[in-house]
Coordinates of C-alpha atoms in Angstrom, one line a residue:
X136 CA 0.3 14.7 20.5
X137 CA -1.7 11.4 20.5
X138 CA -0.9 8.4 22.7
X139 CA -2.5 5.2 23.9
X140 CA -2.4 3.6 27.3
X141 CA -2.7 -0.2 27.6
X142 CA -5.0 -0.6 24.5
X143 CA -6.2 -4.2 24.0
X144 CA -8.5 -5.3 21.2
X145 CA -10.3 -8.6 21.1
X146 CA -12.8 -10.1 18.8
X147 CA -14.3 -13.1 20.6
X148 CA -11.4 -15.4 21.5
X149 CA -9.0 -13.7 19.0
X150 CA -6.6 -10.9 20.3
X151 CA -5.4 -8.5 17.7
X152 CA -3.1 -6.6 20.1
X153 CA -2.7 -6.3 23.8
X154 CA -1.6 -3.7 26.3
X155 CA -0.4 -1.3 23.6
X156 CA 1.1 1.9 25.0
X157 CA 2.6 4.2 22.4
X158 CA 3.1 7.9 21.9
X159 CA 3.0 9.8 18.5
X160 CA 4.7 13.1 19.0
X161 CA 4.5 16.4 17.0
X162 CA 6.9 16.9 14.1
X163 CA 7.2 13.1 13.4
X164 CA 5.7 11.0 10.7
X165 CA 5.0 7.5 11.6
X166 CA 4.5 4.6 9.2
X167 CA 2.0 2.1 10.8
X168 CA 2.9 -1.3 9.3
X169 CA 2.1 -4.9 9.8
X170 CA 0.8 -8.0 7.9
X171 CA -2.7 -8.1 6.5
X172 CA -5.1 -8.9 9.3
X173 CA -2.7 -7.8 12.0
X174 CA -5.0 -5.0 13.1
X175 CA -3.6 -1.8 11.5
X176 CA -6.9 -0.3 10.3
X177 CA -8.6 -1.4 13.6
X178 CA -5.9 0.4 15.6
X179 CA -6.3 3.5 13.4
X180 CA -10.1 3.5 13.9
X181 CA -9.6 3.3 17.7
X182 CA -7.3 6.3 17.5
X183 CA -10.1 8.2 15.6
X184 CA -12.8 7.1 18.0
X185 CA -14.7 5.1 15.4
X186 CA -14.1 1.9 17.4
X187 CA -13.9 1.4 21.1
X188 CA -11.0 -0.8 22.4
X189 CA -11.8 -3.8 24.6
X190 CA -9.6 -2.1 27.3
X191 CA -7.3 0.9 27.5
X192 CA -7.5 4.6 26.6
X193 CA -6.6 7.0 23.8
X194 CA -5.2 10.4 24.9
X195 CA -5.2 13.4 22.6
X196 CA -3.4 16.6 23.4
X197 CA -5.6 19.5 24.6
X198 CA -7.1 21.6 21.7
X199 CA -5.5 19.3 19.1
X200 CA -7.6 18.7 16.0
X201 CA -7.5 15.2 14.4
X202 CA -7.9 14.7 10.7
X203 CA -8.7 11.2 9.3
X204 CA -8.6 10.0 5.7
X205 CA -12.1 8.6 5.2
X206 CA -12.5 5.2 3.4
X207 CA -16.3 5.7 2.9
X208 CA -15.9 6.9 -0.7
X209 CA -19.7 7.5 -1.3
X210 CA -20.4 9.8 1.7
X211 CA -20.3 13.0 -0.3
X212 CA -21.8 11.9 -3.6
X213 CA -24.3 14.8 -3.6
X214 CA -21.6 17.4 -3.0
X215 CA -19.3 19.2 -5.5
X216 CA -15.6 18.4 -5.4
X217 CA -14.8 21.9 -4.0
X218 CA -17.4 21.7 -1.3
X219 CA -16.2 18.3 -0.2
X220 CA -12.7 19.6 0.2
X221 CA -14.0 22.7 2.2
X222 CA -15.7 20.3 4.6
X223 CA -12.3 19.2 5.8
X224 CA -12.2 22.4 7.9
X225 CA -15.4 22.1 9.9
X226 CA -15.3 25.6 11.4
X227 CA -14.6 27.3 8.0
X228 CA -17.3 25.2 6.3
X229 CA -19.9 26.2 8.9
X230 CA -19.0 29.9 8.5
X231 CA -19.1 29.5 4.7
X232 CA -22.6 27.9 4.8
X233 CA -23.9 30.6 7.1
X234 CA -22.4 33.4 5.0
X235 CA -23.9 31.9 1.8
X236 CA -27.3 31.6 3.4
X237 CA -27.3 35.2 4.7
X238 CA -26.2 36.7 1.4
X239 CA -28.8 34.7 -0.5
X240 CA -31.6 36.6 1.3
X241 CA -33.2 39.6 -0.4
X242 CA -33.8 41.3 3.0
X243 CA -32.0 41.0 6.3
X244 CA -33.2 41.6 9.8
X245 CA -31.1 44.0 12.0
X246 CA -29.8 41.0 13.9
X247 CA -28.8 39.3 10.6
X248 CA -27.2 42.5 9.3
X249 CA -25.1 42.8 12.4
X250 CA -24.2 39.1 12.1
X251 CA -22.9 39.8 8.5
X252 CA -20.3 42.1 9.9
X253 CA -19.2 39.7 12.5
X254 CA -19.1 36.8 10.1
X255 CA -16.9 38.6 7.7
X256 CA -14.3 39.1 10.4
X257 CA -14.5 35.4 11.5
X258 CA -14.5 34.2 7.9
X259 CA -11.4 36.2 7.1
X260 CA -9.5 35.0 10.2
X261 CA -10.4 31.4 9.4
X262 CA -8.9 31.7 5.9
X263 CA -12.1 32.1 4.1
X264 CA -10.9 34.5 1.4
X265 CA -8.2 32.1 0.2
X266 CA -10.2 28.9 0.7
X267 CA -11.0 28.4 -3.0
X268 CA -7.3 29.0 -4.0
X269 CA -6.1 26.7 -1.2
X270 CA -8.5 23.9 -2.1
X271 CA -7.6 24.3 -5.8
X272 CA -3.9 24.0 -5.1
X273 CA -4.5 20.6 -3.3
X274 CA -6.8 19.4 -6.1
X275 CA -4.4 20.3 -8.9
X276 CA -1.6 18.6 -7.1
X277 CA -3.7 15.4 -6.9
X278 CA -4.4 15.5 -10.7
X279 CA -7.7 17.4 -10.9
X280 CA -8.0 19.9 -13.7
X281 CA -9.6 23.2 -12.5
X282 CA -12.5 22.7 -14.9
X283 CA -13.7 19.7 -12.8
X284 CA -13.7 21.4 -9.4
X285 CA -17.4 22.2 -9.4
X286 CA -18.5 18.8 -10.7
X287 CA -20.4 16.5 -8.3
X288 CA -18.5 13.7 -6.5
X289 CA -20.8 11.1 -8.0
X290 CA -19.4 11.8 -11.5
X291 CA -16.0 10.4 -10.3
X292 CA -14.7 6.8 -10.3
X293 CA -13.7 5.3 -6.9
X294 CA -10.0 6.2 -7.3
X295 CA -10.7 9.8 -7.9
X296 CA -13.2 10.0 -5.1
X297 CA -10.3 8.9 -2.8
X298 CA -8.2 11.7 -4.1
X299 CA -10.8 14.3 -3.1
X300 CA -10.9 12.8 0.4
X301 CA -7.1 13.1 0.6
X302 CA -7.5 16.8 -0.4
X303 CA -10.3 17.1 2.2
X304 CA -8.2 15.8 5.2
X305 CA -5.2 18.0 4.1
X306 CA -7.4 21.1 3.8
X307 CA -8.3 21.0 7.5
X308 CA -4.6 21.2 8.4
X309 CA -5.1 19.2 11.6
X310 CA -2.5 18.9 14.2
X311 CA -2.8 15.1 14.1
X312 CA -3.2 13.6 10.6
X313 CA -4.2 10.0 10.3
X314 CA -4.2 8.3 6.9
X315 CA -5.1 4.8 5.9
X316 CA -3.6 3.8 2.5
X317 CA -3.5 7.4 1.1
X318 CA -1.5 6.2 -2.0
X319 CA -4.2 3.8 -3.2
X320 CA -5.3 4.8 -6.7
X321 CA -2.7 7.6 -6.9
X322 CA -0.4 7.7 -9.9
X323 CA 3.3 8.2 -9.4
X324 CA 3.2 11.9 -10.0
X325 CA 0.5 12.4 -7.4
X326 CA 2.3 10.1 -4.9
X327 CA 5.5 12.2 -5.3
X328 CA 3.4 15.4 -4.8
X329 CA 1.9 13.9 -1.6
X330 CA 5.3 12.9 -0.4
X331 CA 6.6 16.5 -0.6
X332 CA 3.5 17.9 1.1
X333 CA 3.8 15.5 4.0
X334 CA 7.5 16.0 4.4
X335 CA 6.7 19.7 5.1
X336 CA 3.8 18.9 7.4
X337 CA 4.2 20.5 10.9
X338 CA 1.9 18.2 12.9
X339 CA 1.9 14.5 13.8
X340 CA 1.4 12.1 10.9
X341 CA 0.4 8.5 11.3
X342 CA 0.0 6.6 8.0
X343 CA -0.8 3.1 6.9
X344 CA 0.8 2.2 3.6
X345 CA 2.2 -0.8 1.6
X346 CA 4.1 1.5 -0.7
X347 CA 7.8 1.1 0.2
X348 CA 8.9 4.2 -1.7
X349 CA 6.3 6.3 0.1
X350 CA 7.3 4.9 3.5
X351 CA 11.0 5.6 2.9
X352 CA 10.4 9.1 1.6
X353 CA 7.9 10.2 4.2
X354 CA 8.5 8.4 7.5
X355 CA 10.7 9.5 10.4
X356 CA 9.6 6.6 12.5
X357 CA 8.0 3.1 12.0
X358 CA 5.3 1.7 14.3
X359 CA 5.4 -2.0 13.7
X360 CA 2.3 -4.0 14.7
X361 CA 3.5 -7.6 15.2
X362 CA 3.5 -10.2 18.0
X363 CA 0.2 -8.5 19.2
X364 CA 2.1 -5.4 20.1
X365 CA 3.4 -2.2 18.6
X366 CA 7.2 -1.6 18.6
X367 CA 8.7 1.7 17.7
X368 CA 11.7 2.1 15.4
X369 CA 13.5 5.3 14.4
X370 CA 14.0 6.0 10.7
X371 CA 12.2 4.9 7.5
X372 CA 11.1 1.5 6.2
X373 CA 14.5 0.4 5.1
X374 CA 16.0 1.4 8.5
X375 CA 13.2 -0.6 10.2
X376 CA 13.9 -3.7 8.0
X377 CA 17.6 -3.7 9.0
X378 CA 16.9 -2.9 12.7
X379 CA 14.2 -5.6 13.1
X380 CA 16.4 -8.2 11.5
X381 CA 19.3 -7.3 13.7
X382 CA 17.0 -7.4 16.8
X383 CA 15.7 -10.9 15.8
X384 CA 19.2 -12.2 15.1
X385 CA 20.4 -10.9 18.5
X386 CA 17.7 -12.7 20.3
X387 CA 18.3 -15.9 18.4
X388 CA 22.1 -15.7 19.1
X389 CA 21.4 -15.0 22.8
X390 CA 19.0 -18.0 23.1
X391 CA 21.4 -20.3 21.2
X392 CA 24.2 -19.3 23.6
X393 CA 22.0 -19.7 26.7
X394 CA 20.7 -23.1 25.4
X395 CA 24.3 -24.3 25.2
X396 CA 25.1 -23.0 28.7
X397 CA 22.0 -24.6 30.1
X398 CA 23.1 -27.9 28.6
X399 CA 26.6 -27.6 30.0
X400 CA 25.2 -26.7 33.5
X401 CA 22.7 -29.6 33.5
X402 CA 25.4 -32.0 32.5
X403 CA 27.7 -30.9 35.3
X404 CA 25.0 -31.0 37.9
X405 CA 23.8 -34.4 36.8
X406 CA 27.4 -35.8 36.9
X407 CA 28.7 -34.3 40.1
X408 CA 25.7 -33.5 42.3
X409 CA 26.3 -36.7 44.2
X410 CA 30.0 -36.1 44.5
X411 CA 30.9 -34.6 47.9
X412 CA 34.0 -32.9 46.7
X413 CA 32.1 -31.3 43.8
X414 CA 28.8 -30.6 45.7
X415 CA 29.6 -26.9 46.3
X416 CA 30.3 -26.3 42.6
X417 CA 27.2 -28.2 41.6
X418 CA 25.1 -26.1 43.9
X419 CA 26.7 -22.9 42.4
X420 CA 25.9 -24.1 38.9
X421 CA 22.3 -24.9 39.9
X422 CA 21.9 -21.3 41.2
X423 CA 23.3 -20.0 37.9
X424 CA 20.9 -22.3 36.0
X425 CA 17.9 -21.0 38.0
X426 CA 18.7 -17.4 37.0
X427 CA 19.1 -18.0 33.2
X428 CA 16.2 -16.6 31.2
X429 CA 15.6 -17.3 27.5
X430 CA 14.0 -14.4 25.6
X431 CA 10.5 -15.2 24.5
X432 CA 10.3 -15.5 20.7
X433 CA 6.6 -15.7 19.7
X434 CA 5.7 -16.4 16.1
X435 CA 5.5 -13.3 13.9
X436 CA 2.3 -12.5 12.1
X437 CA 4.5 -11.8 9.1
X438 CA 4.5 -14.7 6.6
X439 CA 5.9 -14.4 3.1
X440 CA 4.4 -16.5 0.2
X441 CA 6.8 -18.5 -1.8
X442 CA 6.6 -17.2 -5.4
X443 CA 8.6 -18.5 -8.4
X444 CA 7.8 -18.3 -12.1
X445 CA 9.1 -21.2 -14.1
X446 CA 8.3 -21.2 -17.8
X447 CA 7.5 -24.6 -19.3
X448 CA 8.7 -23.7 -22.8
X449 CA 11.6 -21.7 -24.1
X450 CA 10.8 -18.1 -25.4
X451 CA 12.1 -17.2 -28.8
X452 CA 13.7 -13.9 -29.7
X453 CA 10.6 -12.7 -31.5
X454 CA 8.1 -11.8 -28.7
X455 CA 5.6 -9.0 -29.6
X456 CA 5.6 -6.5 -32.4
X457 CA 3.3 -3.4 -32.4
X458 CA 2.7 -1.8 -35.8
X459 CA 1.1 1.7 -35.6
X460 CA -1.6 0.7 -33.1
X461 CA -4.2 3.2 -32.1
X462 CA -7.1 3.1 -29.6
X463 CA -9.8 5.6 -28.6
X464 CA -12.6 5.7 -26.1
X465 CA -14.5 9.0 -26.8
X466 CA -11.0 10.6 -26.9
X467 CA -7.8 9.1 -28.4
X468 CA -5.7 7.2 -25.8
X469 CA -2.7 6.4 -28.1
X470 CA -2.1 6.7 -31.8
X471 CA 0.2 5.0 -34.4
X472 CA 2.4 3.5 -31.7
X473 CA 5.0 1.0 -33.0
X474 CA 7.7 -1.0 -31.2
X475 CA 9.4 -4.4 -30.9
X476 CA 9.3 -6.1 -27.5
X477 CA 12.3 -8.4 -26.9
X478 CA 12.8 -11.5 -24.8
X479 CA 14.7 -9.8 -22.0
X480 CA 12.6 -6.7 -21.8
X481 CA 11.1 -5.8 -18.4
X482 CA 8.7 -3.0 -19.3
X483 CA 6.9 -0.7 -16.9
X484 CA 3.9 1.0 -18.2
X485 CA 3.5 4.3 -16.3
X486 CA 1.3 7.5 -16.6
X487 CA -1.5 9.4 -15.0
X488 CA -4.7 7.6 -13.9
X489 CA -7.2 7.3 -16.7
X490 CA -4.6 8.0 -19.4
X491 CA -4.9 4.5 -21.0
X492 CA -2.2 2.3 -19.3
X493 CA -4.5 -0.7 -18.8
X494 CA -5.9 -0.3 -22.3
X495 CA -2.4 -0.4 -23.8
X496 CA -1.5 -3.5 -21.8
X497 CA -4.7 -5.3 -22.9
X498 CA -4.0 -4.3 -26.5
X499 CA -0.4 -5.6 -26.3
X500 CA -1.5 -9.0 -25.0
X501 CA -4.5 -9.4 -27.3
X502 CA -7.3 -8.8 -24.8
X503 CA -8.4 -5.8 -26.8
X504 CA -8.2 -5.2 -30.5
X505 CA -6.6 -1.9 -31.6
X506 CA -8.8 0.5 -33.6
X507 CA -6.1 0.4 -36.3
X508 CA -2.7 -1.1 -36.6
X509 CA -1.6 -4.6 -35.8
X510 CA -0.2 -6.6 -32.9
X511 CA 1.9 -9.7 -33.8
X512 CA 2.9 -12.2 -31.1
X513 CA 5.8 -14.6 -31.7
X514 CA 5.0 -18.3 -32.2
X515 CA 6.6 -19.3 -28.9
X516 CA 4.8 -16.8 -26.7
X517 CA 2.8 -18.3 -23.8
X518 CA 1.1 -15.6 -21.7
X519 CA 0.4 -15.6 -18.0
X520 CA -1.6 -12.5 -17.0
X521 CA -2.6 -10.7 -13.7
X522 CA -5.5 -8.3 -14.5
X523 CA -6.2 -5.1 -12.5
X524 CA -9.8 -6.2 -11.9
X525 CA -9.7 -9.8 -10.6
X526 CA -13.4 -10.2 -11.3
X527 CA -12.5 -10.5 -15.0
X528 CA -11.2 -14.0 -14.4
X529 CA -12.3 -15.1 -10.8
X530 CA -15.5 -17.0 -10.4
X531 CA -17.1 -16.0 -7.1
X532 CA -19.2 -19.1 -6.8
X533 CA -16.2 -21.5 -7.1
X534 CA -14.1 -22.7 -4.2
X535 CA -10.6 -21.4 -4.4
X536 CA -9.0 -24.8 -5.0
X537 CA -11.5 -25.7 -7.7
X538 CA -10.9 -22.5 -9.6
X539 CA -7.1 -22.8 -9.4
X540 CA -7.3 -26.4 -10.6
X541 CA -8.5 -25.2 -14.0
X542 CA -5.1 -23.8 -14.8
X543 CA -2.9 -26.9 -14.2
X544 CA -0.5 -27.6 -17.1
X545 CA 0.6 -30.8 -15.5
X546 CA -1.8 -32.9 -13.4
X547 CA -1.7 -32.5 -9.6
X548 CA -3.5 -34.5 -7.0
X549 CA -5.7 -32.6 -4.5
X550 CA -3.0 -33.0 -1.8
X551 CA -0.3 -31.6 -4.1
X552 CA -2.6 -28.7 -5.1
X553 CA -3.3 -27.9 -1.5
X554 CA 0.4 -28.0 -0.7
X555 CA 1.0 -25.7 -3.6
X556 CA -1.7 -23.3 -2.2
X557 CA -0.1 -23.5 1.2
X558 CA 3.0 -21.8 -0.2
X559 CA 0.7 -18.9 -1.2
X560 CA -0.5 -18.7 2.5
X561 CA -3.8 -20.6 2.0
X562 CA -4.3 -22.7 5.2
X563 CA -6.0 -26.0 5.4
X564 CA -9.6 -24.7 5.4
X565 CA -8.9 -21.6 3.3
X566 CA -8.5 -23.6 0.1
X567 CA -12.2 -24.6 0.3
X568 CA -13.4 -21.0 0.8
X569 CA -15.6 -19.6 -1.9
X570 CA -13.8 -16.9 -3.9
X571 CA -16.6 -14.4 -3.0
X572 CA -15.5 -14.4 0.7
X573 CA -11.7 -14.0 0.1
X574 CA -10.0 -10.8 1.0
X575 CA -8.4 -8.6 -1.6
X576 CA -4.9 -9.9 -0.6
X577 CA -6.1 -13.6 -0.8
X578 CA -7.6 -13.0 -4.3
X579 CA -4.4 -11.4 -5.5
X580 CA -2.3 -14.3 -4.2
X581 CA -4.7 -16.8 -5.9
X582 CA -4.2 -15.1 -9.2
X583 CA -0.4 -15.1 -8.7
X584 CA -0.7 -18.9 -8.0
X585 CA -2.7 -19.2 -11.2
X586 CA 0.2 -17.5 -13.1
X587 CA 2.7 -19.9 -11.6
X588 CA 0.6 -22.9 -12.6
X589 CA 0.3 -21.7 -16.1
X590 CA 4.1 -21.7 -16.5
X591 CA 4.0 -18.9 -19.1
X592 CA 7.1 -17.5 -20.7
X593 CA 5.8 -13.9 -20.9
X594 CA 4.4 -12.4 -17.7
X595 CA 2.0 -9.4 -17.8
X596 CA 0.7 -7.7 -14.6
X597 CA -1.7 -4.8 -14.1
X598 CA -1.3 -3.1 -10.7
X599 CA -0.4 -6.4 -8.9
X600 CA 0.6 -4.8 -5.6
X601 CA -2.7 -3.0 -4.9
X602 CA -4.0 -5.5 -2.4
X603 CA -0.9 -7.2 -1.2
X604 CA 0.9 -6.6 2.1
X605 CA 4.5 -5.6 2.3
X606 CA 5.8 -9.2 2.7
X607 CA 3.8 -10.4 -0.4
X608 CA 4.9 -7.4 -2.4
X609 CA 8.6 -8.1 -1.6
X610 CA 8.1 -11.8 -2.4
X611 CA 6.6 -10.9 -5.8
X612 CA 9.2 -8.3 -6.4
X613 CA 12.0 -10.8 -5.8
X614 CA 10.3 -13.5 -7.9
X615 CA 10.0 -11.2 -10.9
X616 CA 13.6 -10.1 -10.5
X617 CA 14.6 -13.7 -11.1
X618 CA 12.6 -14.0 -14.3
X619 CA 14.9 -14.0 -17.4
X620 CA 12.1 -13.6 -19.9
X621 CA 9.7 -10.8 -20.9
X622 CA 7.8 -9.0 -18.1
X623 CA 5.3 -6.2 -18.9
X624 CA 3.6 -4.5 -16.0
X625 CA 1.5 -1.5 -15.0
X626 CA 2.4 0.0 -11.6
X627 CA 2.4 3.2 -9.5
X628 CA 4.8 1.6 -6.9
X629 CA 8.0 3.5 -7.5
X630 CA 10.2 0.8 -5.7
X631 CA 8.6 -2.0 -7.7
X632 CA 9.2 -0.2 -10.9
X633 CA 12.8 0.9 -10.0
X634 CA 13.9 -2.6 -9.0
X635 CA 12.4 -4.4 -12.1
X636 CA 12.1 -2.3 -15.2
X637 CA 14.8 -1.9 -17.8
X638 CA 12.4 -0.2 -20.2
X639 CA 9.6 2.4 -19.7
X640 CA 6.4 3.0 -21.7
X641 CA 5.2 6.4 -20.5
X642 CA 1.6 7.0 -21.7
X643 CA 1.1 10.8 -22.0
X644 CA -1.4 13.1 -23.6
X645 CA 1.1 13.6 -26.4
X646 CA 1.7 10.0 -27.1
X647 CA 3.6 7.0 -25.7
X648 CA 7.3 7.6 -24.8
X649 CA 9.3 4.4 -25.3
X650 CA 12.5 4.8 -23.1
X651 CA 15.2 2.2 -22.8
X652 CA 16.5 2.4 -19.2
X653 CA 15.4 2.5 -15.6
X654 CA 12.7 4.7 -14.0
X655 CA 15.4 6.8 -12.3
X656 CA 17.2 7.3 -15.6
X657 CA 14.0 8.2 -17.3
X658 CA 13.0 10.7 -14.6
X659 CA 16.4 12.4 -14.9
X660 CA 16.0 12.5 -18.7
X661 CA 12.5 14.1 -18.4
X662 CA 13.8 16.6 -15.9
X663 CA 16.6 17.6 -18.2
X664 CA 14.1 17.9 -21.1
X665 CA 11.9 20.3 -19.0
X666 CA 14.9 22.5 -18.1
X667 CA 15.8 22.8 -21.8
X668 CA 12.4 24.1 -22.8

């Protein structure tokens, strides 16, 4: 068990949270949620001892081990993938290193020879003889071919480094498992694998995530960081959404009812307090008035951007045609793929990491030329694009408002543009910030604002939810659900895909599967196919 007692965290005059006392108990899996900047990662670092709270204490059960998903992706660059995973179990790793050192010697002293006997017993009890198989099972589940297990960490891209760190923290089998955004950079297959593993986990799990599918599948409880406090809710993310809305509505109704009663009492007292025959009743009502308490309703840290995509020009029936397109980078990514994309298609491009999803999207929209074949865009097509890597289009030296102003189709005054940015949660001074100092979420919202200004009639997005908080994801999700024209997007967010896509492009090693239907229908189709083999 892990708990906190009156934890407060301040940075200068700003208070992130105050007097937080919560208990995370064994057998439960907690989703720690809250708006960007509310203090989720800070609270997690206090739990792990990486940060010291301004006041308050963290209490960890006796002999409980704590595992934390590291975010410092370069810490193990000189280690092999397998060794990095082994290091998740500190005791076993120490025995492994000592054992390797002893057995590498040509001659042993009597003391060392005796230690060899002892170490074999300790090594066996600690799980040493199955450590390679156990680590390999985790790595394969996270998408690592066994041929890569002895490669160095520094040969991997950032997303795959994070996967190794996920395997590392799971390998230690800690009683308390703390994970900050474990699904970042995982593909849908790996996310589903992690979901199943965590659902079987015996200890206490506390996880920060913006993935609604993941939170719904994994969590037994939600710890909501808002109003500078943490409130506990039973159930998954959807259960929390319903319960928190009901709680807020109940408070609003109570306050509204009490406001009316206060008005009635004040009116009576004002009218009859000087009337001798009514004096007793006026006094009684004054006592009632003094006892009435309105529930405090502080402003929530949750704010949703206002997102709407309105095309300037009509989209014709002919959108994009692909004629036997192929593309390779050292190895073939896709070959001889042909299809016609219609004006009402909402296409999700899915597949494992590194399989070629971004390349396919860039080829479809003309950012990359195919090695062979042809891409034909309809005459009425006007694209608005969200790239996976914002640095492709963002200018770090520009102020946010200056950069956004480049994309105006219709002239706006500075006041109008600032008001427009306000809808995307850029405050008064934020609009003048240099892009270089913006957070990941701010940059993503700026690019979405750019797409809205462009008024394109074909929207393309590559992993748009990566840096957004839950409120912004839901606002974007809703806005795209209202779009009547073509939308093509890459995403590993199962909820995002399931609520938007009516067509699936699954990029596989054997080619691109073009499926007309939802992701749930496609997964059922693939499952049926596998059973028939």
